[in-house]
Amino acid sequence: MQNHFTYLKERIEDISAGEDKSIREVLKQIDKGALGIALLVEPDTGIFKSILTDGDVRRALIRGVDLDSAVSNVTRPKSITASIETPPEKLSKLFGEAVRIIPLLDSNNRVVDLALFDTRIYLPVSEPNLGDKELKYVSECILTGWVSSAGKYVTRFEQMFAEFCGTEFGISSSSGTTALHLSLLALGIGPGDEVIVPSFTFISTANAVVYTGATPVFVDSESTTWNIDPQKIEQAITSRTKAIIPVHIYGHPAEMFPILEIADKYNLAVIEDAAEAHGALYEGRKTGSLGDMGIFSFYGNKIITTGEGGMVVTDNKELADKIRILRDHGMDPQKRYHHSVLGYNYRMTNIQAALGVGQMERIDQIIEQKCTNAFFYTEELKNIPGLTLPPNAKWARNIYWLYSILVDEKEFGISAVELGERLKIKSIETRPLFPPIHQQPIYDTKQILPVCEKISKSGLSLPSSANIRKNEIHRIAWEIKKIQKSIANDRCDTLL
Ligand SMILES: Cc1ncc(COP(=O)(O)O)c(C=O)c1O
């Protein structure tokens, strides 16, 4: 049987406080320790006296106890402790709704270990954030039989999402990739045409161009936001170029105004690939709403999910109408089974859209949580030498789809890959950043695009779902710090 707790003796020092300290001092320590408790000990001997929770402090303050009085004035319920000798099976039975941390004592009543209840030992890079509403709406589709692409949820989801982006139209599709394909087709892009894309993105940005018969032309990133470098776009434009697809990578917007200016100058269309950037802001405007069209993905690891799914948003009615026809077998909306263009079955189902409507009711909350989590990460990691934290340009709101860092192997001590491997041993999942597409075997253009090659090689995404808790971020940061300390110590040993 799995024991739903971990031992955490490394954290004892962080959360131990003398009983003679003030409530204010101990509260600061509780906040820093991010476990919601402090261990009160006798100042001289270190003998354990009791657990103090943030709830105990709150109740005392409501009763009028002064924040600067001694912490011993706070009434505390009897603490649950156990002997260090307690076998795990017995220990796991001591946990309950109000008992999440158990100090383990030696025969002198000193805390020598902590048992932390945690059903989430394993921390994934991402996981969907689903709730009762999603279950209710999906169940309704099943109970009423509206399971295919006809049904009220498809239109409702499209309207909600377009409104969220600040665009007039939203046209759902079966995936982010098909949304990209549809938007290129609607522009009439095909064989002989070229489309400019960043090399540093997920493969489908380029693949969708190839599906139309056109050629993707890869451009390097700029080093601040990791997105397509506007200064390198012009040199990639030829007489065949028809469009630019900037990607808002990992949730940080690309520099849109210079891109739109270039597009204007050369009469090119702009499709924003916002598959990873729902709700991100460029100069106060939602990503997806700045170009001729914007596309989104609702794959399970995205900001919101419909299982699989995608959306094109636009203010252009002509493009919106074309996309609706193309995603539905090219069928004439006025004349059933009449097909004057080659179309596809790229429709979203009512079940997927029902999931999407449930998610849309919480999208602001999910984004807010991701930004808060990113703030916690940044606070924890900002002083570690050799780490570059995710960008957040002053003209942007990054929504941190994946909180991704760059690891300078020389300064940090090990590579991003090795850091990922060491975190895996600690049940912390990480993910490498996308390999540049110009180096992928199916493209292999032999270009040298140094900025994105470096970013890709040195990057790592950390657990980033909105569900992750502050103490889990603390645990991840703590493991990273511990890994670096051990490397630094190894280096000192070698020098001696
Ligand atoms: C930048 C980017 N574009 C396009 C897509 C394709 O979306 P989907 O997986 O829904 O087809 C993704 C998906 O991960 C993506 O990250």
Short mmCIF file of C-alpha atoms and ligand atoms in Angstrom, two decimals:
data_model
loop_
_atom_site.label_atom_id
_atom_site.label_comp_id
_atom_site.label_asym_id
_atom_site.label_seq_id
_atom_site.Cartn_x
_atom_site.Cartn_y
_atom_site.Cartn_z
CA MET A 1 0.00 0.00 0.00
CA GLN A 2 1.24 3.48 -0.84
CA ASN A 3 1.82 5.78 2.11
CA HIS A 4 0.43 9.21 1.25
CA PHE A 5 3.16 11.19 2.90
CA THR A 6 6.76 12.20 2.48
CA TYR A 7 9.51 12.70 5.00
CA LEU A 8 10.83 16.23 5.00
CA LYS A 9 13.49 16.58 7.66
CA GLU A 10 15.32 19.18 5.57
CA ARG A 11 12.61 21.70 6.35
CA ILE A 12 12.71 21.47 10.17
CA GLU A 13 15.07 24.39 10.52
CA ASP A 14 13.00 26.60 8.19
CA ILE A 15 9.89 26.30 10.30
CA SER A 16 11.24 26.00 13.87
CA ALA A 17 10.81 29.04 16.13
CA GLY A 18 11.56 29.76 19.77
CA GLU A 19 8.52 30.11 22.02
CA ASP A 20 9.84 33.49 23.13
CA LYS A 21 9.45 35.02 19.66
CA SER A 22 6.67 37.49 18.83
CA ILE A 23 3.62 36.44 16.84
CA ARG A 24 4.73 38.76 14.04
CA GLU A 25 8.16 37.10 13.81
CA VAL A 26 6.71 33.59 13.76
CA LEU A 27 4.08 34.59 11.21
CA LYS A 28 6.84 35.75 8.85
CA GLN A 29 8.50 32.38 9.31
CA ILE A 30 5.25 30.53 8.57
CA ASP A 31 4.89 32.53 5.39
CA LYS A 32 8.47 31.86 4.32
CA GLY A 33 8.25 28.15 5.11
CA ALA A 34 5.09 27.86 2.96
CA LEU A 35 3.83 24.84 4.93
CA GLY A 36 1.21 26.79 6.90
CA ILE A 37 2.79 25.93 10.27
CA ALA A 38 5.66 26.68 12.64
CA LEU A 39 7.20 24.31 15.18
CA LEU A 40 7.47 26.06 18.54
CA VAL A 41 10.42 24.91 20.61
CA GLU A 42 12.00 25.78 23.93
CA PRO A 43 14.59 28.44 23.07
CA ASP A 44 17.54 26.95 24.97
CA THR A 45 17.00 23.24 24.62
CA GLY A 46 15.19 22.94 21.27
CA ILE A 47 12.64 20.67 22.98
CA PHE A 48 9.40 20.54 21.00
CA LYS A 49 6.47 22.37 22.60
CA SER A 50 3.72 22.56 19.97
CA ILE A 51 2.66 23.19 16.40
CA LEU A 52 1.40 26.66 15.58
CA THR A 53 -0.78 26.97 12.47
CA ASP A 54 -1.64 30.13 10.57
CA GLY A 55 -5.26 29.42 11.58
CA ASP A 56 -4.29 29.52 15.30
CA VAL A 57 -2.73 32.94 14.73
CA ARG A 58 -5.75 34.22 12.81
CA ARG A 59 -8.11 33.20 15.60
CA ALA A 60 -5.88 34.84 18.24
CA LEU A 61 -5.75 38.11 16.30
CA ILE A 62 -9.53 38.13 15.97
CA ARG A 63 -9.70 37.70 19.76
CA GLY A 64 -7.57 40.87 20.08
CA VAL A 65 -4.17 39.38 20.92
CA ASP A 66 -1.41 41.85 19.96
CA LEU A 67 0.69 40.92 16.95
CA ASP A 68 3.86 41.93 18.79
CA SER A 69 3.15 39.91 21.92
CA ALA A 70 4.87 36.57 22.55
CA VAL A 71 3.67 33.69 20.44
CA SER A 72 3.07 31.69 23.62
CA ASN A 73 -0.10 33.83 24.03
CA VAL A 74 -1.74 32.05 21.14
CA THR A 75 -4.03 29.21 22.15
CA ARG A 76 -3.12 26.03 20.33
CA PRO A 77 -4.92 22.72 20.16
CA LYS A 78 -2.97 19.68 21.29
CA SER A 79 -0.39 18.80 18.66
CA ILE A 80 -0.26 15.37 17.08
CA THR A 81 3.30 14.05 17.13
CA ALA A 82 4.86 10.63 16.76
CA SER A 83 8.07 8.93 17.65
CA ILE A 84 10.73 8.73 14.97
CA GLU A 85 10.48 4.94 15.41
CA THR A 86 6.81 4.86 14.24
CA PRO A 87 6.47 2.54 11.22
CA PRO A 88 5.04 4.20 8.05
CA GLU A 89 1.82 2.13 8.10
CA LYS A 90 1.02 3.40 11.59
CA LEU A 91 2.05 6.93 10.77
CA SER A 92 -0.25 7.17 7.78
CA LYS A 93 -3.23 6.44 10.07
CA LEU A 94 -2.50 9.55 12.18
CA PHE A 95 -3.21 11.96 9.32
CA GLY A 96 -6.63 13.54 9.00
CA GLU A 97 -8.47 16.59 7.68
CA ALA A 98 -6.73 18.88 10.16
CA VAL A 99 -3.50 16.90 10.51
CA ARG A 100 -1.28 17.39 7.47
CA ILE A 101 2.14 17.56 9.13
CA ILE A 102 3.38 15.34 11.94
CA PRO A 103 6.61 16.21 13.79
CA LEU A 104 8.60 13.06 14.52
CA LEU A 105 10.39 13.22 17.87
CA ASP A 106 13.45 11.49 19.30
CA SER A 107 13.58 10.21 22.88
CA ASN A 108 14.58 13.73 24.06
CA ASN A 109 11.46 15.27 22.50
CA ARG A 110 13.37 17.05 19.79
CA VAL A 111 11.98 17.15 16.26
CA VAL A 112 14.21 14.99 14.08
CA ASP A 113 11.94 14.56 11.06
CA LEU A 114 8.64 15.69 9.58
CA ALA A 115 5.98 13.57 7.93
CA LEU A 116 4.06 15.63 5.37
CA PHE A 117 0.74 14.35 4.10
CA ASP A 118 0.73 14.72 0.36
CA THR A 119 -1.30 12.86 -2.20
CA ARG A 120 0.66 14.76 -4.80
CA ILE A 121 4.15 13.41 -4.40
CA TYR A 122 4.45 13.40 -8.18
CA LEU A 123 4.28 16.87 -9.70
CA PRO A 124 3.47 16.85 -13.42
CA VAL A 125 4.44 19.66 -15.81
CA SER A 126 0.79 20.26 -16.54
CA GLU A 127 -2.64 18.85 -15.85
CA PRO A 128 -6.11 20.05 -16.76
CA ASN A 129 -8.09 22.12 -14.30
CA LEU A 130 -11.61 20.68 -14.53
CA GLY A 131 -14.61 21.11 -12.26
CA ASP A 132 -18.30 20.39 -11.66
CA LYS A 133 -19.52 22.70 -14.41
CA GLU A 134 -17.61 20.79 -17.08
CA LEU A 135 -19.06 17.52 -15.80
CA LYS A 136 -22.58 18.98 -15.78
CA TYR A 137 -22.43 20.39 -19.31
CA VAL A 138 -20.79 17.28 -20.80
CA SER A 139 -23.34 15.05 -19.04
CA GLU A 140 -26.11 17.15 -20.51
CA CYS A 141 -24.77 16.48 -24.04
CA ILE A 142 -24.77 12.77 -23.33
CA LEU A 143 -28.20 12.71 -21.70
CA THR A 144 -29.76 14.72 -24.54
CA GLY A 145 -27.91 12.92 -27.32
CA TRP A 146 -26.30 16.12 -28.71
CA VAL A 147 -22.82 14.63 -29.00
CA SER A 148 -21.66 15.64 -32.50
CA SER A 149 -20.89 19.06 -33.92
CA ALA A 150 -24.50 20.31 -33.93
CA GLY A 151 -25.72 21.62 -30.57
CA LYS A 152 -25.94 24.75 -28.52
CA TYR A 153 -22.53 24.52 -26.84
CA VAL A 154 -20.52 24.97 -30.06
CA THR A 155 -21.98 28.41 -30.80
CA ARG A 156 -21.95 29.37 -27.14
CA PHE A 157 -18.27 28.46 -26.76
CA GLU A 158 -17.37 30.33 -29.96
CA GLN A 159 -19.19 33.46 -28.76
CA MET A 160 -17.68 33.31 -25.28
CA PHE A 161 -14.17 32.83 -26.59
CA ALA A 162 -14.43 35.58 -29.24
CA GLU A 163 -15.73 37.96 -26.57
CA PHE A 164 -12.86 36.98 -24.27
CA CYS A 165 -10.36 37.81 -27.05
CA GLY A 166 -12.15 41.02 -28.00
CA THR A 167 -12.85 39.85 -31.58
CA GLU A 168 -16.06 39.68 -33.51
CA PHE A 169 -15.90 36.05 -34.65
CA GLY A 170 -14.74 32.77 -33.17
CA ILE A 171 -14.77 29.65 -35.32
CA SER A 172 -14.04 26.44 -33.45
CA SER A 173 -12.20 23.49 -34.96
CA SER A 174 -10.96 20.05 -34.03
CA SER A 175 -7.46 21.23 -32.92
CA GLY A 176 -5.03 24.13 -32.89
CA THR A 177 -3.33 22.58 -35.91
CA THR A 178 -6.54 22.45 -37.94
CA ALA A 179 -7.27 26.06 -36.86
CA LEU A 180 -3.89 27.01 -38.35
CA HIS A 181 -4.57 25.03 -41.52
CA LEU A 182 -8.02 26.61 -41.94
CA SER A 183 -6.70 30.14 -41.48
CA LEU A 184 -3.99 29.62 -44.11
CA LEU A 185 -6.53 28.10 -46.53
CA ALA A 186 -8.92 31.00 -45.98
CA LEU A 187 -6.14 33.36 -47.10
CA GLY A 188 -5.78 31.31 -50.28
CA ILE A 189 -2.23 30.27 -49.43
CA GLY A 190 -1.01 27.30 -51.45
CA PRO A 191 1.77 25.84 -53.60
CA GLY A 192 4.51 28.31 -54.54
CA ASP A 193 3.80 30.60 -51.56
CA GLU A 194 6.05 31.17 -48.57
CA VAL A 195 5.01 31.80 -44.98
CA ILE A 196 7.38 33.19 -42.35
CA VAL A 197 7.37 31.31 -39.03
CA PRO A 198 9.67 31.25 -36.01
CA SER A 199 11.87 28.19 -35.82
CA PHE A 200 11.35 28.08 -32.07
CA THR A 201 7.81 26.73 -31.80
CA PHE A 202 5.86 23.49 -31.77
CA ILE A 203 6.06 21.62 -35.08
CA SER A 204 2.46 22.25 -36.14
CA THR A 205 3.07 25.94 -36.85
CA ALA A 206 5.26 24.84 -39.77
CA ASN A 207 3.36 21.65 -40.65
CA ALA A 208 0.12 23.56 -41.25
CA VAL A 209 1.94 25.66 -43.87
CA VAL A 210 3.15 22.50 -45.60
CA TYR A 211 -0.40 21.02 -45.60
CA THR A 212 -1.41 23.88 -47.95
CA GLY A 213 1.48 23.15 -50.33
CA ALA A 214 3.30 26.35 -49.30
CA THR A 215 6.80 26.54 -47.78
CA PRO A 216 7.58 27.64 -44.21
CA VAL A 217 10.56 30.01 -43.94
CA PHE A 218 12.23 29.90 -40.54
CA VAL A 219 13.36 32.98 -38.62
CA ASP A 220 15.43 33.14 -35.44
CA SER A 221 14.15 34.30 -32.02
CA GLU A 222 15.12 37.39 -30.09
CA SER A 223 16.73 36.64 -26.78
CA THR A 224 14.46 38.61 -24.41
CA THR A 225 11.07 37.02 -25.04
CA TRP A 226 12.27 33.99 -27.07
CA ASN A 227 9.75 34.92 -29.81
CA ILE A 228 10.35 35.60 -33.51
CA ASP A 229 12.83 38.47 -33.92
CA PRO A 230 11.06 41.26 -35.83
CA GLN A 231 14.44 42.59 -36.94
CA LYS A 232 15.18 39.38 -38.80
CA ILE A 233 11.85 39.10 -40.60
CA GLU A 234 12.48 41.53 -43.45
CA GLN A 235 15.53 39.67 -44.70
CA ALA A 236 13.42 36.50 -45.01
CA ILE A 237 10.76 38.14 -47.21
CA THR A 238 10.72 37.27 -50.91
CA SER A 239 8.26 37.92 -53.74
CA ARG A 240 6.55 34.66 -52.75
CA THR A 241 5.93 35.57 -49.13
CA LYS A 242 2.23 35.74 -48.30
CA ALA A 243 1.99 35.71 -44.52
CA ILE A 244 3.77 35.82 -41.17
CA ILE A 245 2.83 33.57 -38.26
CA PRO A 246 4.22 35.02 -35.03
CA VAL A 247 3.91 32.56 -32.13
CA HIS A 248 3.40 33.72 -28.54
CA ILE A 249 5.71 31.13 -27.11
CA TYR A 250 5.09 29.64 -23.66
CA GLY A 251 2.45 32.33 -23.03
CA HIS A 252 4.58 35.44 -23.64
CA PRO A 253 3.41 37.71 -26.47
CA ALA A 254 5.60 38.35 -29.49
CA GLU A 255 6.46 41.98 -30.31
CA MET A 256 3.41 42.56 -32.47
CA PHE A 257 3.59 46.23 -33.53
CA PRO A 258 6.89 45.93 -35.46
CA ILE A 259 5.60 42.69 -37.02
CA LEU A 260 2.33 44.35 -38.08
CA GLU A 261 4.28 47.26 -39.55
CA ILE A 262 6.40 44.93 -41.68
CA ALA A 263 3.27 43.03 -42.75
CA ASP A 264 1.67 46.31 -43.75
CA LYS A 265 4.71 47.44 -45.71
CA TYR A 266 4.90 44.21 -47.73
CA ASN A 267 1.15 43.54 -47.86
CA LEU A 268 1.37 40.29 -45.91
CA ALA A 269 -1.30 38.64 -43.77
CA VAL A 270 -0.62 37.98 -40.08
CA ILE A 271 -1.91 34.88 -38.29
CA GLU A 272 -1.07 34.90 -34.60
CA ASP A 273 -0.35 31.45 -33.25
CA ALA A 274 -1.70 31.97 -29.74
CA ALA A 275 -2.05 28.22 -29.08
CA GLU A 276 -0.19 28.73 -25.78
CA ALA A 277 -1.27 32.25 -24.91
CA HIS A 278 -4.98 32.49 -24.03
CA GLY A 279 -5.48 35.82 -22.28
CA ALA A 280 -1.91 37.10 -22.68
CA LEU A 281 -1.72 40.83 -23.36
CA TYR A 282 0.32 42.83 -25.84
CA GLU A 283 0.13 46.55 -25.04
CA GLY A 284 -3.14 45.85 -23.24
CA ARG A 285 -4.69 43.87 -26.10
CA LYS A 286 -5.43 40.17 -26.02
CA THR A 287 -3.16 37.97 -28.11
CA GLY A 288 -5.02 36.60 -31.09
CA SER A 289 -6.85 39.88 -31.67
CA LEU A 290 -4.00 41.87 -33.22
CA GLY A 291 -3.40 40.12 -36.53
CA ASP A 292 -5.81 39.26 -39.36
CA MET A 293 -6.56 36.07 -37.46
CA GLY A 294 -5.46 34.41 -34.26
CA ILE A 295 -5.51 30.69 -33.51
CA PHE A 296 -5.74 28.82 -30.20
CA SER A 297 -5.34 25.25 -29.03
CA PHE A 298 -7.45 23.55 -26.36
CA TYR A 299 -5.33 20.43 -26.01
CA GLY A 300 -5.32 18.96 -22.48
CA ASN A 301 -2.19 20.80 -21.36
CA LYS A 302 -3.31 24.25 -22.52
CA ILE A 303 -4.65 27.16 -20.41
CA ILE A 304 -8.16 25.81 -20.95
CA THR A 305 -9.00 22.53 -22.60
CA THR A 306 -11.71 20.82 -24.62
CA GLY A 307 -9.74 17.54 -24.72
CA GLU A 308 -8.62 18.27 -28.25
CA GLY A 309 -9.81 21.42 -29.97
CA GLY A 310 -8.95 24.73 -31.55
CA MET A 311 -10.34 28.12 -32.51
CA VAL A 312 -9.73 30.84 -35.07
CA VAL A 313 -10.65 34.36 -33.95
CA THR A 314 -10.97 37.31 -36.31
CA ASP A 315 -12.81 40.56 -36.99
CA ASN A 316 -12.95 39.78 -40.70
CA LYS A 317 -16.38 38.40 -41.68
CA GLU A 318 -15.23 37.19 -45.09
CA LEU A 319 -12.44 35.10 -43.56
CA ALA A 320 -14.77 33.82 -40.82
CA ASP A 321 -17.37 32.70 -43.39
CA LYS A 322 -14.72 30.95 -45.50
CA ILE A 323 -13.35 29.11 -42.47
CA ARG A 324 -16.82 27.89 -41.48
CA ILE A 325 -17.31 26.42 -44.95
CA LEU A 326 -13.81 24.90 -45.12
CA ARG A 327 -14.14 23.15 -41.75
CA ASP A 328 -17.45 21.58 -42.84
CA HIS A 329 -16.43 19.68 -45.99
CA GLY A 330 -16.57 22.88 -48.06
CA MET A 331 -20.35 22.63 -48.02
CA ASP A 332 -22.37 25.62 -49.25
CA PRO A 333 -24.26 26.88 -46.16
CA GLN A 334 -27.28 27.78 -48.36
CA LYS A 335 -27.33 24.55 -50.36
CA ARG A 336 -26.94 21.24 -48.53
CA TYR A 337 -24.53 18.72 -50.11
CA HIS A 338 -23.33 21.28 -52.62
CA HIS A 339 -19.55 21.60 -52.63
CA SER A 340 -17.79 24.23 -54.69
CA VAL A 341 -14.51 24.17 -52.72
CA LEU A 342 -12.44 21.35 -51.29
CA GLY A 343 -13.17 21.29 -47.58
CA TYR A 344 -12.36 19.18 -44.53
CA ASN A 345 -14.10 17.73 -41.52
CA TYR A 346 -12.38 19.88 -38.90
CA ARG A 347 -15.43 20.51 -36.69
CA MET A 348 -15.47 20.64 -32.92
CA THR A 349 -18.05 18.43 -31.20
CA ASN A 350 -20.77 19.65 -28.85
CA ILE A 351 -19.17 17.54 -26.07
CA GLN A 352 -15.83 19.32 -26.55
CA ALA A 353 -17.55 22.71 -26.66
CA ALA A 354 -19.50 21.88 -23.48
CA LEU A 355 -16.18 21.29 -21.76
CA GLY A 356 -14.99 24.59 -23.22
CA VAL A 357 -18.00 26.53 -21.90
CA GLY A 358 -17.33 25.17 -18.40
CA GLN A 359 -13.69 26.19 -18.73
CA MET A 360 -14.57 29.67 -20.01
CA GLU A 361 -16.51 30.33 -16.82
CA ARG A 362 -13.19 29.97 -14.95
CA ILE A 363 -10.60 31.13 -17.47
CA ASP A 364 -9.81 34.41 -15.69
CA GLN A 365 -9.35 32.58 -12.41
CA ILE A 366 -7.07 29.97 -14.04
CA ILE A 367 -4.91 32.69 -15.62
CA GLU A 368 -4.77 34.63 -12.36
CA GLN A 369 -3.62 31.50 -10.54
CA LYS A 370 -0.93 30.80 -13.14
CA CYS A 371 0.39 34.36 -12.80
CA THR A 372 0.40 34.05 -9.00
CA ASN A 373 2.25 30.74 -9.24
CA ALA A 374 4.79 32.33 -11.59
CA PHE A 375 5.31 35.08 -9.03
CA PHE A 376 5.98 32.44 -6.31
CA TYR A 377 8.44 30.64 -8.60
CA THR A 378 10.26 33.86 -9.46
CA GLU A 379 10.54 34.85 -5.79
CA GLU A 380 12.00 31.44 -4.97
CA LEU A 381 14.38 31.12 -7.91
CA LYS A 382 15.51 34.68 -8.58
CA ASN A 383 18.80 34.50 -6.70
CA ILE A 384 20.04 31.19 -8.04
CA PRO A 385 23.14 31.78 -10.16
CA GLY A 386 22.97 30.40 -13.67
CA LEU A 387 19.19 30.43 -14.06
CA THR A 388 17.33 32.77 -16.43
CA LEU A 389 13.69 33.07 -15.42
CA PRO A 390 10.79 33.49 -17.88
CA PRO A 391 10.50 36.83 -19.64
CA ASN A 392 7.85 39.40 -18.75
CA ALA A 393 8.37 42.47 -20.93
CA LYS A 394 6.91 45.71 -19.64
CA TRP A 395 4.54 45.92 -22.62
CA ALA A 396 3.23 42.41 -22.02
CA ARG A 397 1.28 40.19 -19.70
CA ASN A 398 2.87 36.76 -19.78
CA ILE A 399 0.32 34.14 -18.73
CA TYR A 400 3.06 31.55 -18.15
CA TRP A 401 1.54 28.63 -20.03
CA LEU A 402 4.63 26.74 -18.93
CA TYR A 403 6.99 28.31 -16.41
CA SER A 404 10.21 27.76 -18.33
CA ILE A 405 13.74 28.58 -17.28
CA LEU A 406 17.11 28.63 -19.01
CA VAL A 407 20.04 26.91 -17.34
CA ASP A 408 23.55 28.18 -17.96
CA GLU A 409 25.52 24.97 -17.61
CA LYS A 410 28.80 26.68 -16.65
CA GLU A 411 27.32 28.96 -14.01
CA PHE A 412 24.69 26.61 -12.60
CA GLY A 413 26.97 23.59 -12.66
CA ILE A 414 24.93 21.11 -14.72
CA SER A 415 22.93 21.25 -17.93
CA ALA A 416 19.16 21.67 -18.23
CA VAL A 417 18.88 18.02 -19.25
CA GLU A 418 20.76 16.86 -16.19
CA LEU A 419 18.77 19.13 -13.91
CA GLY A 420 15.61 17.60 -15.39
CA GLU A 421 16.92 14.10 -14.70
CA ARG A 422 17.78 14.93 -11.10
CA LEU A 423 14.36 16.48 -10.50
CA LYS A 424 12.70 13.41 -11.98
CA ILE A 425 14.27 11.29 -9.25
CA LYS A 426 12.49 13.60 -6.80
CA SER A 427 9.14 12.96 -8.58
CA ILE A 428 9.19 16.37 -10.22
CA GLU A 429 8.43 16.24 -13.92
CA THR A 430 10.10 18.72 -16.27
CA ARG A 431 10.00 19.12 -20.02
CA PRO A 432 12.70 20.21 -22.46
CA LEU A 433 11.89 23.24 -24.60
CA PHE A 434 10.90 22.71 -28.25
CA PRO A 435 13.81 21.78 -30.53
CA PRO A 436 14.12 24.40 -33.31
CA ILE A 437 12.10 23.29 -36.33
CA HIS A 438 14.85 24.13 -38.84
CA GLN A 439 16.85 21.29 -37.26
CA GLN A 440 14.02 18.73 -37.28
CA PRO A 441 14.71 15.81 -39.65
CA ILE A 442 11.65 16.58 -41.80
CA TYR A 443 12.81 20.17 -42.42
CA ASP A 444 16.58 20.23 -41.77
CA THR A 445 17.24 23.50 -43.60
CA LYS A 446 20.93 23.67 -42.57
CA GLN A 447 20.33 27.23 -41.33
CA ILE A 448 22.20 28.49 -38.30
CA LEU A 449 19.79 30.30 -36.00
CA PRO A 450 21.94 30.78 -32.90
CA VAL A 451 19.47 32.43 -30.53
CA CYS A 452 16.74 29.81 -30.71
CA GLU A 453 19.28 26.99 -30.81
CA LYS A 454 20.74 28.23 -27.53
CA ILE A 455 17.36 28.82 -25.86
CA SER A 456 16.13 25.41 -26.87
CA LYS A 457 19.25 23.62 -25.65
CA SER A 458 19.37 25.32 -22.27
CA GLY A 459 15.67 25.43 -21.42
CA LEU A 460 13.43 23.47 -19.11
CA SER A 461 9.73 23.79 -18.22
CA LEU A 462 8.80 23.25 -14.57
CA PRO A 463 5.45 22.00 -13.19
CA SER A 464 3.09 24.77 -14.28
CA SER A 465 -0.56 23.79 -13.90
CA ALA A 466 -2.92 26.19 -12.15
CA ASN A 467 -3.57 23.39 -9.62
CA ILE A 468 -0.07 23.52 -8.21
CA ARG A 469 0.16 24.85 -4.65
CA LYS A 470 2.56 27.32 -3.08
CA ASN A 471 4.18 24.68 -0.89
CA GLU A 472 4.74 22.48 -3.96
CA ILE A 473 6.50 25.34 -5.73
CA HIS A 474 8.56 25.79 -2.60
CA ARG A 475 9.44 22.10 -2.69
CA ILE A 476 10.53 22.31 -6.36
CA ALA A 477 12.63 25.43 -5.74
CA TRP A 478 14.09 23.86 -2.65
CA GLU A 479 15.14 20.76 -4.62
CA ILE A 480 16.75 22.95 -7.29
CA LYS A 481 18.67 24.87 -4.64
CA LYS A 482 19.73 21.64 -2.99
CA ILE A 483 20.96 20.23 -6.30
CA GLN A 484 22.99 23.34 -6.95
CA LYS A 485 24.45 23.33 -3.44
CA SER A 486 25.58 19.74 -3.85
CA ILE A 487 27.25 20.58 -7.19
CA ALA A 488 28.99 23.56 -5.61
CA ASN A 489 30.20 21.34 -2.74
CA ASP A 490 31.44 18.69 -5.19
CA ARG A 491 33.37 21.42 -7.00
CA CYS A 492 34.99 22.59 -3.75
CA ASP A 493 35.96 18.99 -2.94
CA THR A 494 37.62 18.66 -6.34
CA LEU A 495 39.57 21.85 -5.78
CA LEU A 496 40.87 20.71 -2.40
C1 LIG B 1 2.63 26.98 -30.67
C2 LIG B 1 1.65 25.90 -31.00
N1 LIG B 1 1.00 25.95 -32.16
C3 LIG B 1 0.10 25.02 -32.51
C4 LIG B 1 -0.20 23.97 -31.68
C5 LIG B 1 -1.15 22.91 -32.14
O1 LIG B 1 -2.26 22.74 -31.32
P1 LIG B 1 -2.99 21.32 -31.24
O2 LIG B 1 -2.13 20.41 -30.45
O3 LIG B 1 -4.28 21.63 -30.59
O4 LIG B 1 -3.17 20.83 -32.63
C6 LIG B 1 0.45 23.87 -30.44
C7 LIG B 1 0.15 22.75 -29.54
O5 LIG B 1 0.80 22.38 -28.65
C8 LIG B 1 1.40 24.86 -30.10
O6 LIG B 1 2.07 24.79 -28.94
#
